Coordinates of C-alpha atoms and ligand atoms in Angstrom, one line a residue:
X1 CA -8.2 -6.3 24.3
X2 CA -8.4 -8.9 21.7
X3 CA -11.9 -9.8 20.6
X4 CA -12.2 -14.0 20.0
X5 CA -15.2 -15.4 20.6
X6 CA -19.0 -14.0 20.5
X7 CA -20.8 -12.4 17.2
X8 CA -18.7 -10.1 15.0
X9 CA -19.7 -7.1 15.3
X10 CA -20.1 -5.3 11.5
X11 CA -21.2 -1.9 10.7
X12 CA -23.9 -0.8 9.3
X13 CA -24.1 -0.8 5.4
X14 CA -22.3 1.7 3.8
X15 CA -25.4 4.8 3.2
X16 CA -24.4 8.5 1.5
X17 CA -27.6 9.3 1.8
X18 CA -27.3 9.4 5.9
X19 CA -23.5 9.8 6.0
X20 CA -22.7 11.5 3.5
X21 CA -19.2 11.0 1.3
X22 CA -16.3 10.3 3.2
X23 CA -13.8 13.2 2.1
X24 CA -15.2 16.7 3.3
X25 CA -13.2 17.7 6.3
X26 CA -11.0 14.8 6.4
X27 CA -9.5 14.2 2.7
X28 CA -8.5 17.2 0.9
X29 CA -8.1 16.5 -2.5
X30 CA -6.2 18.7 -5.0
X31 CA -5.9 19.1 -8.0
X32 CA -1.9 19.3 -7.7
X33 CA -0.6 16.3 -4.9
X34 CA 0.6 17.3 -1.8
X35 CA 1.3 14.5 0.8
X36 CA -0.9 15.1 3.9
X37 CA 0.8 14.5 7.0
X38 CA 0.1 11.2 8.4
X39 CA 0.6 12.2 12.1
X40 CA 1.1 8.6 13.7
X41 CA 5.0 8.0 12.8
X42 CA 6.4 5.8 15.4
X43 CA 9.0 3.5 14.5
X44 CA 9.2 -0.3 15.7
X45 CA 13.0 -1.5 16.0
X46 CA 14.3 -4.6 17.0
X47 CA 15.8 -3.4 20.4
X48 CA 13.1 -1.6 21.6
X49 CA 14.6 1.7 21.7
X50 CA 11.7 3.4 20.0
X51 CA 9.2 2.3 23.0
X52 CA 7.7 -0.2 20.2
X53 CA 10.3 -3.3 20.3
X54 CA 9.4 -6.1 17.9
X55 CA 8.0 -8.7 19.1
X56 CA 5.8 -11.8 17.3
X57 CA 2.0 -11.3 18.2
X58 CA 2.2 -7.7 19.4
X59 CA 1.2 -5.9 16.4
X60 CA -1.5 -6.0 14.2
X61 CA -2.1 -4.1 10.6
X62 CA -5.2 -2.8 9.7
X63 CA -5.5 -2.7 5.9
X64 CA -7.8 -2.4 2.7
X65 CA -8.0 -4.6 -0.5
X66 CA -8.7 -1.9 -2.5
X67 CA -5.6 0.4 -1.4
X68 CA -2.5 0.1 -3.3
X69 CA -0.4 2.4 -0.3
X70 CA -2.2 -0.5 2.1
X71 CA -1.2 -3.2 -0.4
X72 CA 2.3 -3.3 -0.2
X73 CA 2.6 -3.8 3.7
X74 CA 0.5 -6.9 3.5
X75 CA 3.2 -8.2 0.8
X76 CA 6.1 -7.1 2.1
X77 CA 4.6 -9.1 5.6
X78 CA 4.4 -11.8 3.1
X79 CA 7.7 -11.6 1.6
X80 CA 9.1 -11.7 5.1
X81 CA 6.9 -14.9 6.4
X82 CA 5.7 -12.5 9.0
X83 CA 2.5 -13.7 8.8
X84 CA 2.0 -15.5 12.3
X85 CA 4.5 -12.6 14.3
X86 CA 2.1 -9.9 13.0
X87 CA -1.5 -9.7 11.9
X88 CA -3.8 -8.5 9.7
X89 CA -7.4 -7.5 8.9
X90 CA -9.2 -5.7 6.3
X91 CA -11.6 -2.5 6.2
X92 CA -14.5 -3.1 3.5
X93 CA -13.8 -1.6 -0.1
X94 CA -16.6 0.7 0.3
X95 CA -17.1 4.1 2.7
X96 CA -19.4 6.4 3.1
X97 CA -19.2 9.8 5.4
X98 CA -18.3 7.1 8.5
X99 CA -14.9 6.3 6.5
X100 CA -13.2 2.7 6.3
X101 CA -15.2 0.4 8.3
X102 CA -15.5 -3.3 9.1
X103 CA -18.2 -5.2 7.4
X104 CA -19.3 -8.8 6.8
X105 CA -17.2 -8.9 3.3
X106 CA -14.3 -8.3 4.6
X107 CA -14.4 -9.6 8.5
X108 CA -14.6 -7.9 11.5
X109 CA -11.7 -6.1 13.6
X110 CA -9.9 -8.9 15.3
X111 CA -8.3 -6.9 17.5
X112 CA -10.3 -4.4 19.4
X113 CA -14.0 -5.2 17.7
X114 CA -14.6 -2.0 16.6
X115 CA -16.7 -1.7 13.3
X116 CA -15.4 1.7 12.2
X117 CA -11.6 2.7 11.3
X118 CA -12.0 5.8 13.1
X119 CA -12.5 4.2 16.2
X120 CA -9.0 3.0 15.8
X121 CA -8.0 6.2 15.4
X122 CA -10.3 7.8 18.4
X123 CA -8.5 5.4 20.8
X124 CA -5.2 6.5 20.0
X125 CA -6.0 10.7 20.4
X126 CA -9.3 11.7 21.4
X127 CA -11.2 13.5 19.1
X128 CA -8.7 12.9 16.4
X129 CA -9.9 15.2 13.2
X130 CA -7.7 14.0 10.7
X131 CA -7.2 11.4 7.6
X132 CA -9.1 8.0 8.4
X133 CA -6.4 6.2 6.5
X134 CA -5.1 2.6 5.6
X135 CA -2.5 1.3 6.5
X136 CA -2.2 1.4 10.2
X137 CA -0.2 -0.3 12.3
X138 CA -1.3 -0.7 15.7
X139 CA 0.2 -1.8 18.8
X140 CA -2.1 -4.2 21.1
X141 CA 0.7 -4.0 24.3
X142 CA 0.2 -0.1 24.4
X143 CA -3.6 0.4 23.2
X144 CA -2.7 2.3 20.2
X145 CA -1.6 3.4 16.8
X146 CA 2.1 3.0 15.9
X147 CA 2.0 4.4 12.6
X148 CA 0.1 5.5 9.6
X149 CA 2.5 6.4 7.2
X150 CA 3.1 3.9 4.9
X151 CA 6.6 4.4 3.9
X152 CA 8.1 3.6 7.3
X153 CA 5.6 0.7 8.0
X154 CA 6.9 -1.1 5.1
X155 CA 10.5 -0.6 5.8
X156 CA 10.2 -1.6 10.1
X157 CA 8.8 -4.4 8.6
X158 CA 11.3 -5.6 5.7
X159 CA 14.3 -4.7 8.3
X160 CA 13.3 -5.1 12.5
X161 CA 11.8 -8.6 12.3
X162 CA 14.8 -10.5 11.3
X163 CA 14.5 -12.7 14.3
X164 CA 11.1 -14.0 13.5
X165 CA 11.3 -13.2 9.3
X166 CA 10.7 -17.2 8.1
X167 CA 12.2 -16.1 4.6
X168 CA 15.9 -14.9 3.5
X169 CA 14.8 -11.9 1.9
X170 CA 16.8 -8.9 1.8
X171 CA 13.8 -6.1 0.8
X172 CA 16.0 -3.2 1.7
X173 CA 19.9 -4.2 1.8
X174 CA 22.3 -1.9 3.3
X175 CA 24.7 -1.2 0.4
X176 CA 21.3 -0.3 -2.0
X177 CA 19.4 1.8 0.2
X178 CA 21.0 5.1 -1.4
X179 CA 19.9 3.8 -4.8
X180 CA 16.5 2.4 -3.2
X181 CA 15.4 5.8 -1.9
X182 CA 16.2 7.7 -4.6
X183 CA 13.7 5.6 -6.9
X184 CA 11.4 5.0 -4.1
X185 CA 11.5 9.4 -4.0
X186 CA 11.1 9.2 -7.8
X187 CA 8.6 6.5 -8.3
X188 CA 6.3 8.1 -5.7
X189 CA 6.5 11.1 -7.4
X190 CA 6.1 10.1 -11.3
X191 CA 4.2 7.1 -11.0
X192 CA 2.5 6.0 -7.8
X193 CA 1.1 9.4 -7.4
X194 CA 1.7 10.5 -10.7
X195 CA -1.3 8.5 -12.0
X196 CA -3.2 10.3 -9.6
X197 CA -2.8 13.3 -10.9
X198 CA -3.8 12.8 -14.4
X199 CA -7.2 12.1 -13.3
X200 CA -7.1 14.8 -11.2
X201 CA -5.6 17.5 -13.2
X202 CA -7.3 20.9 -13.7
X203 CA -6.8 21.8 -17.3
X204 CA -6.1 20.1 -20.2
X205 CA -2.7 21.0 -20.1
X206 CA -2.1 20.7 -16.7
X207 CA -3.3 17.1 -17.7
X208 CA -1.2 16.5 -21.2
X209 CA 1.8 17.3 -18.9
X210 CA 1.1 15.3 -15.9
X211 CA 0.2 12.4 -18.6
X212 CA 3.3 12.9 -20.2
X213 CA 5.5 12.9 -16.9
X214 CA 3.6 9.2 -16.4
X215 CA 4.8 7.7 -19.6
X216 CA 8.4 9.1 -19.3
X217 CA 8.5 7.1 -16.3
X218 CA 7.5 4.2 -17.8
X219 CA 9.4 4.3 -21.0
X220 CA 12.4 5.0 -17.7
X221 CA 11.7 1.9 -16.4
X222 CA 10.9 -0.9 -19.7
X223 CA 14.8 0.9 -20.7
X224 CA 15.8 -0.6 -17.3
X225 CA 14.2 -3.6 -16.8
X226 CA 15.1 -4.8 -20.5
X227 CA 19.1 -5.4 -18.6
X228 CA 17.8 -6.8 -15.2
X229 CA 15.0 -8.3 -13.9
X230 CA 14.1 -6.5 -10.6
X231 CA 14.6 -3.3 -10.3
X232 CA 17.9 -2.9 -8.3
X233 CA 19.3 -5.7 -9.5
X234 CA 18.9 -9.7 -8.9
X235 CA 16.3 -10.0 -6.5
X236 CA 12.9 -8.5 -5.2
X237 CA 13.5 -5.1 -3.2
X238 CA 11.1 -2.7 -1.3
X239 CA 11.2 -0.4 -4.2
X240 CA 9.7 -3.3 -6.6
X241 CA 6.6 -3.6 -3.8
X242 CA 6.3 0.0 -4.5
X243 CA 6.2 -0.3 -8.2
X244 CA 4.2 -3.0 -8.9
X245 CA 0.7 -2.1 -7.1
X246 CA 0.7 0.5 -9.3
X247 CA 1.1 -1.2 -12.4
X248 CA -1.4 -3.6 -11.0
X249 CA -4.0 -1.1 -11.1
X250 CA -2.7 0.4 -14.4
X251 CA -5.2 -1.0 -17.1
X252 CA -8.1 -1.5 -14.8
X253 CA -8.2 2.0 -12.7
X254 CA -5.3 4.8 -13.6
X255 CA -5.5 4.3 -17.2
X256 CA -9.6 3.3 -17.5
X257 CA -10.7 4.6 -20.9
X258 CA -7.2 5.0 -22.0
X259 CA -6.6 8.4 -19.7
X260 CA -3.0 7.9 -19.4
X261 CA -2.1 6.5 -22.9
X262 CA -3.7 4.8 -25.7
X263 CA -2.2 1.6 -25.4
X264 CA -1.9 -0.9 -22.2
X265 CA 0.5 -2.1 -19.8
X266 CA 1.6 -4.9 -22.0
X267 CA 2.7 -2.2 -24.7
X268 CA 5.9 -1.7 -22.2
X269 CA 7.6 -5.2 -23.0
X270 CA 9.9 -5.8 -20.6
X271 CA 7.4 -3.7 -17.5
X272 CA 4.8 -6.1 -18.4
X273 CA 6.6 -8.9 -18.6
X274 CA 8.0 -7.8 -15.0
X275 CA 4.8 -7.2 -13.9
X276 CA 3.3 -10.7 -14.5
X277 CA 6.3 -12.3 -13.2
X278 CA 6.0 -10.8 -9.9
X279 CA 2.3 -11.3 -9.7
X280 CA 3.1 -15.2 -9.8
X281 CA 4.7 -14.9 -6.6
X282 CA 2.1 -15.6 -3.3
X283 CA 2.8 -12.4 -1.8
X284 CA 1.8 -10.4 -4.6
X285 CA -0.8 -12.4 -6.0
X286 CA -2.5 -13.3 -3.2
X287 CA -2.6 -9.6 -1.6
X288 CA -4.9 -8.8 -4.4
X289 CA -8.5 -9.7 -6.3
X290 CA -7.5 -11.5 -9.3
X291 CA -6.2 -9.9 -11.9
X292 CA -7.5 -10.6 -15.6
X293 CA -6.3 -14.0 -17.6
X294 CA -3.6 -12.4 -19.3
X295 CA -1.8 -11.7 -16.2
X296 CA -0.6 -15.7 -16.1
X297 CA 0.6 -15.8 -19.4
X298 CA 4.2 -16.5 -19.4
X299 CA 6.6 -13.8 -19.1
X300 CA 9.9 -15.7 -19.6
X301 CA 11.7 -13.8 -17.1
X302 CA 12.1 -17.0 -14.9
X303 CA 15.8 -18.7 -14.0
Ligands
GSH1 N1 -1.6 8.4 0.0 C1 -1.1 8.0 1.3 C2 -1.2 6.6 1.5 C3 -2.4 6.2 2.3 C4 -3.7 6.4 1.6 O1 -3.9 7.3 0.8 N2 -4.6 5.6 1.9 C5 -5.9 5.8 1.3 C6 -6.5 4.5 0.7 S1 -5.6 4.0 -0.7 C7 -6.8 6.2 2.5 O2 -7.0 5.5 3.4 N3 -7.3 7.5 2.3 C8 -8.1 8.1 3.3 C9 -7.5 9.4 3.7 O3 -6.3 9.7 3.4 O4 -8.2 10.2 4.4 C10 0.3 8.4 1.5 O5 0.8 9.3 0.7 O6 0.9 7.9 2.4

């Protein structure tokens, strides 16, 4: 069903008092970082031989502005020029106990005209107890979720819509995917997450090593970018999409009141200067609110 005409239907404002806080039951948040299991993991290929063939106007991502995991499927759509073969909506930035839900800031769901995420979710198993998460990838033709795991969303998307892609990027070419994986495993690990668990460390020390682990990585990756200007080389790949929404959020969320280190992003030279240079580029740019003035200084990484 696809919802085009009559009033958009919104929920309700988001209210802890009557809802509660979304996370009790559903997110379990540790201090360590295990990846929950995102149990919608269906692949879409280009011949169909998954049962989910890809095909312009079947598929539809739900998303949220605020998440960085949700973030980089609505750039690497971008980066493709998949934007009229597949769609996308937003969840308001807010939740209470309800979880992600669609309000008037952000529009209503295009699709099926629900106002709650979890009515996504309902629809696809019954009952469905788990992780009200973004992004998910749903399927119109069959009624239901395809997948919720960001990872493989990402990927279908950079490398089964060739037929319909209006760009010539390569996100994740064949003779880099051993080297793409292994920092995508790494960068997951030290810094997308990794920021994560400074905030949520336990002890102090638990903290000053989780902290430390963080700036490794980033002192890693100024060393590398100071001889190359993407990560794996030349041009864009998957595993700079994975990178950069978390350097995006560095000064303004993961390192807020200087948890993380003293100084700021633009204390890594050659990170920042990468960073900025990216962020002038549509599909980054323009997948997230504004970034402070600084962010559009020049960066002299341009050929
Ligand atoms: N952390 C997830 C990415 C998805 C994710 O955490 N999304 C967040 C928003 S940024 C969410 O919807 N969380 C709700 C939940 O997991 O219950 C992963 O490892 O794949």
């Amino acid at each position: 069903m696809t919802v085009t005409t009559g009033t958009p239907i919104y929920a309700s404002p988001v209210d802890h008092v009557s809802y509660g806080q979304y996370g009790p039951g559903r997110l379990h948040l540790s201090a360590g970082w295990t990846r929950p299991v995102y149990p919608f993991q269906d692949r879409i290929t280009a011949d169909g031989s998954s049962g989910y063939r890809a095909e312009p106007g079947r598929y539809h991502l739900y998303a949220a502005w605020v998440c960085p995991y949700a973030q980089r499927v609505a750039i690497v759509r971008k980066l493709k020029g998949l934007e009229e073969v597949i769609s996308l909506s937003y969840v308001d930035d807010e939740r209470d106990g309800r979880g992600w839900a669609f309000r008037q800031r952000r529009g209503a769901d295009p699709v099926n005209g629900f106002t709650l995420l979890e009515q996504v979710y309902d629809a696809t198993e019954k009952g469905y107890p788990g992780h009200i998460s973004v992004p998910v990838l749903w399927d119109r033709r069959q009624g239901r979720i395809v997948s919720n795991n960001f990872p493989d969303i990402t990927i279908d998307l950079a490398t089964q819509f060739e037929e319909w892609a209006t760009t010539s990027a390569d996100l994740y070419p064949e003779p880099l995917r051993p080297e793409i994986n292994k920092l995508n495993a790494w960068l997951y690990h030290d810094v997308n997450t990794g920021v994560s668990r400074v905030a949520r460390a336990a002890t102090g020390e638990e903290r000053a090593d989780e902290r430390r682990r963080v700036l490794s990585a980033l002192e890693r990756l100024d060393e590398r970018l100071a001889g190359q200007r993407f990560l794996t080389g030349d041009t864009v790949t998957e595993a700079d999409v994975r990178l950069w929404v978390t350097l995006a959020r560095f000064d303004s969320e993961y390192n807020r009141d200087h948890l993380i280190s003293e100084g700021d992003l633009s204390g890594f030279e050659h990170l920042w200067g990468y960073a900025r240079d990216l962020y002038q580029r549509p599909a980054f740019g323009e997948t997230i609110e504004a970034l402070p003035a600084e962010w559009n200084t020049p960066h002299g990484r341009g050929r």
